Short mmCIF file of C-alpha atoms in Angstrom, two decimals:
data_model
loop_
_atom_site.label_atom_id
_atom_site.label_comp_id
_atom_site.label_asym_id
_atom_site.label_seq_id
_atom_site.Cartn_x
_atom_site.Cartn_y
_atom_site.Cartn_z
CA MET A 1 0.00 0.00 0.00
CA ALA A 2 1.03 3.60 -0.62
CA SER A 3 -0.49 6.83 0.63
CA ILE A 4 0.42 10.30 -0.64
CA ARG A 5 -0.96 13.68 0.49
CA VAL A 6 -0.10 17.18 -0.69
CA PRO A 7 1.52 18.94 2.29
CA ASN A 8 -0.64 21.35 4.29
CA PHE A 9 -3.82 20.68 2.31
CA ASP A 10 -6.99 19.50 4.02
CA PRO A 11 -10.46 20.04 2.45
CA ALA A 12 -11.89 20.65 5.93
CA ARG A 13 -9.62 23.69 6.22
CA ASN A 14 -8.69 24.64 2.66
CA GLY A 15 -12.06 24.08 1.01
CA PHE A 16 -14.76 26.73 0.70
CA PRO A 17 -17.47 26.69 3.39
CA TYR A 18 -20.29 27.10 0.84
CA PRO A 19 -21.32 24.88 -2.10
CA ASN A 20 -20.99 25.49 -5.81
CA TYR A 21 -24.54 26.82 -6.17
CA TRP A 22 -24.83 30.37 -7.49
CA PRO A 23 -27.70 32.68 -8.47
CA SER A 24 -28.27 33.17 -12.17
CA ASN A 25 -25.91 35.87 -13.42
CA PRO A 26 -23.93 36.26 -16.65
CA ILE A 27 -20.33 35.21 -16.16
CA ARG A 28 -19.32 38.05 -18.45
CA GLN A 29 -21.16 40.97 -20.05
CA PHE A 30 -20.03 42.96 -23.07
CA ARG A 31 -21.71 46.17 -24.13
CA LEU A 32 -22.15 46.54 -27.88
CA GLY A 33 -22.04 50.31 -27.93
CA ASN A 34 -25.44 51.72 -27.03
CA VAL A 35 -27.23 49.00 -28.94
CA ALA A 36 -27.24 45.92 -26.71
CA THR A 37 -25.48 43.90 -24.03
CA LEU A 38 -24.00 40.48 -24.82
CA ASN A 39 -24.20 37.98 -21.94
CA ILE A 40 -21.69 35.11 -21.79
CA GLY A 41 -22.33 32.05 -19.61
CA ASP A 42 -24.42 31.73 -16.47
CA ALA A 43 -23.10 31.31 -12.93
CA ALA A 44 -26.14 29.15 -12.17
CA ASN A 45 -24.45 26.40 -14.22
CA GLY A 46 -21.68 26.37 -11.61
CA LEU A 47 -18.29 27.93 -11.00
CA CYS A 48 -16.51 24.70 -10.06
CA GLY A 49 -13.37 25.54 -12.03
CA GLY A 50 -13.11 28.99 -10.50
CA MET A 51 -13.67 27.64 -7.00
CA SER A 52 -11.06 24.89 -7.52
CA PHE A 53 -8.52 27.38 -8.87
CA ALA A 54 -9.20 29.87 -6.06
CA CYS A 55 -8.91 27.10 -3.46
CA ALA A 56 -5.54 26.07 -4.89
CA ASP A 57 -4.40 29.71 -5.17
CA LEU A 58 -5.12 30.24 -1.48
CA TRP A 59 -3.29 27.04 -0.52
CA ALA A 60 -0.26 28.09 -2.57
CA LYS A 61 -0.09 31.36 -0.59
CA GLY A 62 -0.56 29.64 2.77
CA ARG A 63 -4.08 31.06 3.15
CA THR A 64 -7.54 29.54 3.57
CA PRO A 65 -10.99 30.69 2.40
CA GLY A 66 -12.06 31.30 6.01
CA ASP A 67 -15.65 31.03 7.19
CA ASP A 68 -17.18 34.03 5.46
CA PRO A 69 -20.50 33.43 3.65
CA GLN A 70 -20.82 33.04 -0.09
CA PRO A 71 -19.88 36.32 -1.81
CA GLY A 72 -22.53 38.19 -3.74
CA SER A 73 -22.41 39.14 -7.40
CA GLY A 74 -20.08 42.06 -8.08
CA THR A 75 -18.02 41.68 -4.91
CA PRO A 76 -14.23 41.26 -5.22
CA ARG A 77 -14.29 37.62 -4.09
CA TYR A 78 -17.09 36.71 -6.48
CA GLU A 79 -15.31 38.42 -9.37
CA TYR A 80 -12.09 36.63 -8.50
CA ILE A 81 -13.81 33.24 -8.64
CA VAL A 82 -15.44 34.17 -11.96
CA ASP A 83 -12.08 35.30 -13.39
CA ARG A 84 -10.49 32.02 -12.31
CA GLN A 85 -13.39 30.11 -13.87
CA ILE A 86 -12.60 31.72 -17.20
CA THR A 87 -8.87 31.08 -16.76
CA SER A 88 -9.60 27.41 -16.07
CA PHE A 89 -11.04 27.10 -19.59
CA ASP A 90 -7.44 27.44 -20.87
CA ASP A 91 -8.41 29.51 -23.92
CA GLY A 92 -11.00 26.91 -24.95
CA ARG A 93 -8.76 23.87 -24.64
CA LEU A 94 -10.56 22.57 -21.55
CA PRO A 95 -14.08 22.53 -23.12
CA PHE A 96 -12.59 20.92 -26.23
CA ARG A 97 -10.98 18.19 -24.10
CA PHE A 98 -14.27 17.56 -22.36
CA TYR A 99 -16.12 17.38 -25.67
CA SER A 100 -13.54 15.02 -27.16
CA LEU A 101 -13.79 12.59 -24.23
CA MET A 102 -17.59 12.79 -24.26
CA SER A 103 -17.71 11.43 -27.81
CA PRO A 104 -19.98 8.36 -28.25
CA THR A 105 -17.67 7.17 -31.03
CA ARG A 106 -14.78 6.47 -28.66
CA PRO A 107 -14.29 2.69 -28.44
CA GLU A 108 -15.26 0.91 -25.22
CA ARG A 109 -11.97 -1.03 -25.27
CA GLU A 110 -8.59 0.03 -26.64
CA PRO A 111 -8.39 -1.04 -30.33
CA TRP A 112 -5.13 -2.08 -31.96
CA TRP A 113 -5.42 0.70 -34.54
CA ALA A 114 -5.58 3.52 -31.95
CA ALA A 115 -1.78 3.53 -31.65
CA LEU A 116 -1.43 3.99 -35.41
CA LEU A 117 -3.75 7.00 -35.36
CA GLY A 118 -1.82 8.33 -32.36
CA GLN A 119 1.31 8.51 -34.48
CA ALA A 120 -0.64 10.84 -36.75
CA ARG A 121 -1.73 12.88 -33.69
CA VAL A 122 -5.32 11.62 -33.91
CA ASP A 123 -6.71 10.63 -30.51
CA ARG A 124 -9.10 7.68 -30.82
CA HIS A 125 -8.08 5.93 -27.61
CA SER A 126 -10.69 4.48 -25.28
CA ARG A 127 -11.61 6.47 -22.20
CA THR A 128 -10.05 3.75 -20.02
CA TYR A 129 -6.75 4.00 -21.89
CA VAL A 130 -6.76 7.79 -21.55
CA MET A 131 -7.38 7.60 -17.78
CA VAL A 132 -4.97 4.80 -16.89
CA HIS A 133 -2.18 5.15 -19.45
CA GLU A 134 -2.09 8.93 -20.08
CA GLU A 135 -3.71 10.92 -17.29
CA TRP A 136 -3.04 8.96 -14.11
CA PRO A 137 0.79 9.05 -14.48
CA VAL A 138 0.69 12.86 -14.80
CA ILE A 139 -1.61 13.22 -11.80
CA ARG A 140 0.53 10.85 -9.76
CA GLN A 141 3.73 12.74 -10.55
CA LEU A 142 2.17 16.04 -9.52
CA LEU A 143 0.86 14.69 -6.21
CA GLU A 144 4.15 12.97 -5.38
CA SER A 145 5.96 16.25 -5.98
CA GLY A 146 3.66 17.98 -3.48
CA GLN A 147 1.54 19.78 -6.06
CA ILE A 148 -2.23 20.08 -6.43
CA ALA A 149 -3.66 18.31 -9.50
CA MET A 150 -6.65 19.78 -11.30
CA ILE A 151 -9.06 17.11 -12.53
CA GLY A 152 -11.77 17.30 -15.18
CA LEU A 153 -14.63 14.83 -14.60
CA VAL A 154 -16.48 13.64 -17.71
CA ARG A 155 -20.01 12.80 -16.56
CA VAL A 156 -21.83 12.31 -19.86
CA VAL A 157 -21.37 10.61 -23.23
CA SER A 158 -23.00 12.80 -25.84
CA ARG A 159 -22.51 14.65 -29.12
CA ASP A 160 -24.58 17.58 -27.84
CA PRO A 161 -22.33 20.57 -27.03
CA MET A 162 -25.00 21.79 -24.59
CA ALA A 163 -24.21 18.72 -22.45
CA LEU A 164 -20.80 20.20 -21.62
CA SER A 165 -22.39 21.91 -18.61
CA HIS A 166 -22.98 18.47 -17.02
CA ASN A 167 -19.23 17.93 -16.59
CA HIS A 168 -17.31 18.97 -13.50
CA GLN A 169 -13.98 20.39 -12.28
CA VAL A 170 -12.32 19.38 -8.99
CA LEU A 171 -8.85 19.14 -7.52
CA ALA A 172 -6.91 16.13 -6.23
CA TYR A 173 -4.76 16.47 -3.10
CA GLY A 174 -3.64 12.88 -2.58
CA TYR A 175 -4.01 9.22 -3.43
CA ASP A 176 -3.93 5.75 -1.89
CA THR A 177 -3.00 2.54 -3.69
CA GLU A 178 -3.52 -1.11 -2.87
CA GLY A 179 -2.15 -3.37 -5.56
CA THR A 180 -3.49 -2.01 -8.85
CA ASN A 181 -6.40 -0.19 -7.18
CA VAL A 182 -6.07 3.58 -6.85
CA THR A 183 -8.17 5.97 -4.76
CA LEU A 184 -7.81 9.66 -5.56
CA ARG A 185 -8.59 12.09 -2.73
CA ILE A 186 -10.72 14.92 -4.07
CA CYS A 187 -11.64 18.42 -2.91
CA ASP A 188 -15.01 18.97 -4.61
CA PRO A 189 -16.66 22.43 -4.68
CA ASN A 190 -20.08 20.76 -4.73
CA TYR A 191 -19.52 19.33 -1.24
CA PRO A 192 -18.18 22.04 1.10
CA ARG A 193 -15.18 20.90 3.11
CA ALA A 194 -16.05 17.23 2.68
CA THR A 195 -13.09 14.93 3.39
CA ASP A 196 -14.67 11.73 2.06
CA VAL A 197 -14.93 12.51 -1.68
CA THR A 198 -12.88 9.99 -3.68
CA ILE A 199 -12.48 8.55 -7.17
CA GLY A 200 -11.51 4.90 -7.47
CA PHE A 201 -10.15 2.96 -10.45
CA ASP A 202 -8.05 -0.08 -11.32
CA THR A 203 -4.87 0.27 -13.38
CA ALA A 204 -4.52 -3.46 -14.13
CA ASP A 205 -5.75 -3.34 -17.72
CA PRO A 206 -5.39 -0.04 -19.62
CA ASN A 207 -6.67 -1.78 -22.77
CA GLY A 208 -9.86 -3.00 -21.09
CA SER A 209 -13.10 -1.27 -20.22
CA LEU A 210 -13.26 0.57 -16.90
CA THR A 211 -15.86 2.80 -15.27
CA PRO A 212 -14.28 4.73 -12.39
CA SER A 213 -16.18 4.83 -9.12
CA TRP A 214 -17.15 8.02 -7.32
CA SER A 215 -17.81 8.04 -3.60
CA ARG A 216 -20.85 10.21 -4.27
CA GLN A 217 -23.02 7.40 -5.58
CA ASP A 218 -25.68 9.74 -6.95
CA ASP A 219 -23.18 11.06 -9.49
CA GLN A 220 -22.18 9.27 -12.67
CA LEU A 221 -18.58 9.33 -13.86
CA GLN A 222 -17.33 8.27 -17.31
CA CYS A 223 -13.74 9.46 -17.34
CA PHE A 224 -11.27 11.90 -15.80
CA PHE A 225 -8.25 13.87 -16.99
CA HIS A 226 -5.70 16.39 -15.74
CA TYR A 227 -5.61 20.00 -16.89
CA PRO A 228 -3.16 22.83 -16.10
CA TRP A 229 -3.24 25.29 -13.22
CA VAL A 230 -0.84 28.16 -12.51
CA ALA A 231 -1.20 29.88 -9.14
CA ALA A 232 -2.40 33.48 -8.98
CA ASP A 233 -2.43 35.89 -6.04
CA PRO A 234 -5.88 35.68 -4.38
CA THR A 235 -5.87 39.35 -3.32
CA PRO A 236 -9.52 39.44 -2.09
CA TRP A 237 -8.43 37.07 0.69
CA PRO A 238 -5.64 38.95 2.54
CA GLY A 239 -2.89 37.03 4.25
#
């Protein structure tokens, strides 16, 4: 058995005290002269990426979110979380990664021809192969080096771009292994300061078919992947 934790991170202390449920507000507004206002996104769909980034930003500076209530629209803390939500999209690469892994045309098991397409930079690997062979080693290396790992959770299989809002963003702060079984320790914005949120999977057969388990049994999980985070200074939360 092996057990790894990121130093000085505990969801009970470093997580936000309020859940990822926000009143309906545009994430961004752009005025088109005096003609109209263009609204982009809706906070009611969740700010899980922004909350995960802000949580990690605070940890990196040795700070915590504290016990203050959920910030209202237009306040510095709310705007910071919204800004970090937009940053988490990685200039569109994150939604594209979600959409790619949601595809119903991905094979259930790893086909022999996927490696040939990979040489041509065409990703047609199975979701199991992506999780076990590509994403888990990166996540493991980050955690073992004492770094937070941002995780995208694919919760649907669909061609509908509108289904992107059903996916989720969390952060991993540790893992446990027993044989080929891995349990990722997750800080999830949907469950304030919960210490029992985990993702489990088996690395024994990357070419097989695997559905990862989620400790929150009411939630469905198809796949997970790592995406980048660079710490920013969370100025609305003073040291």
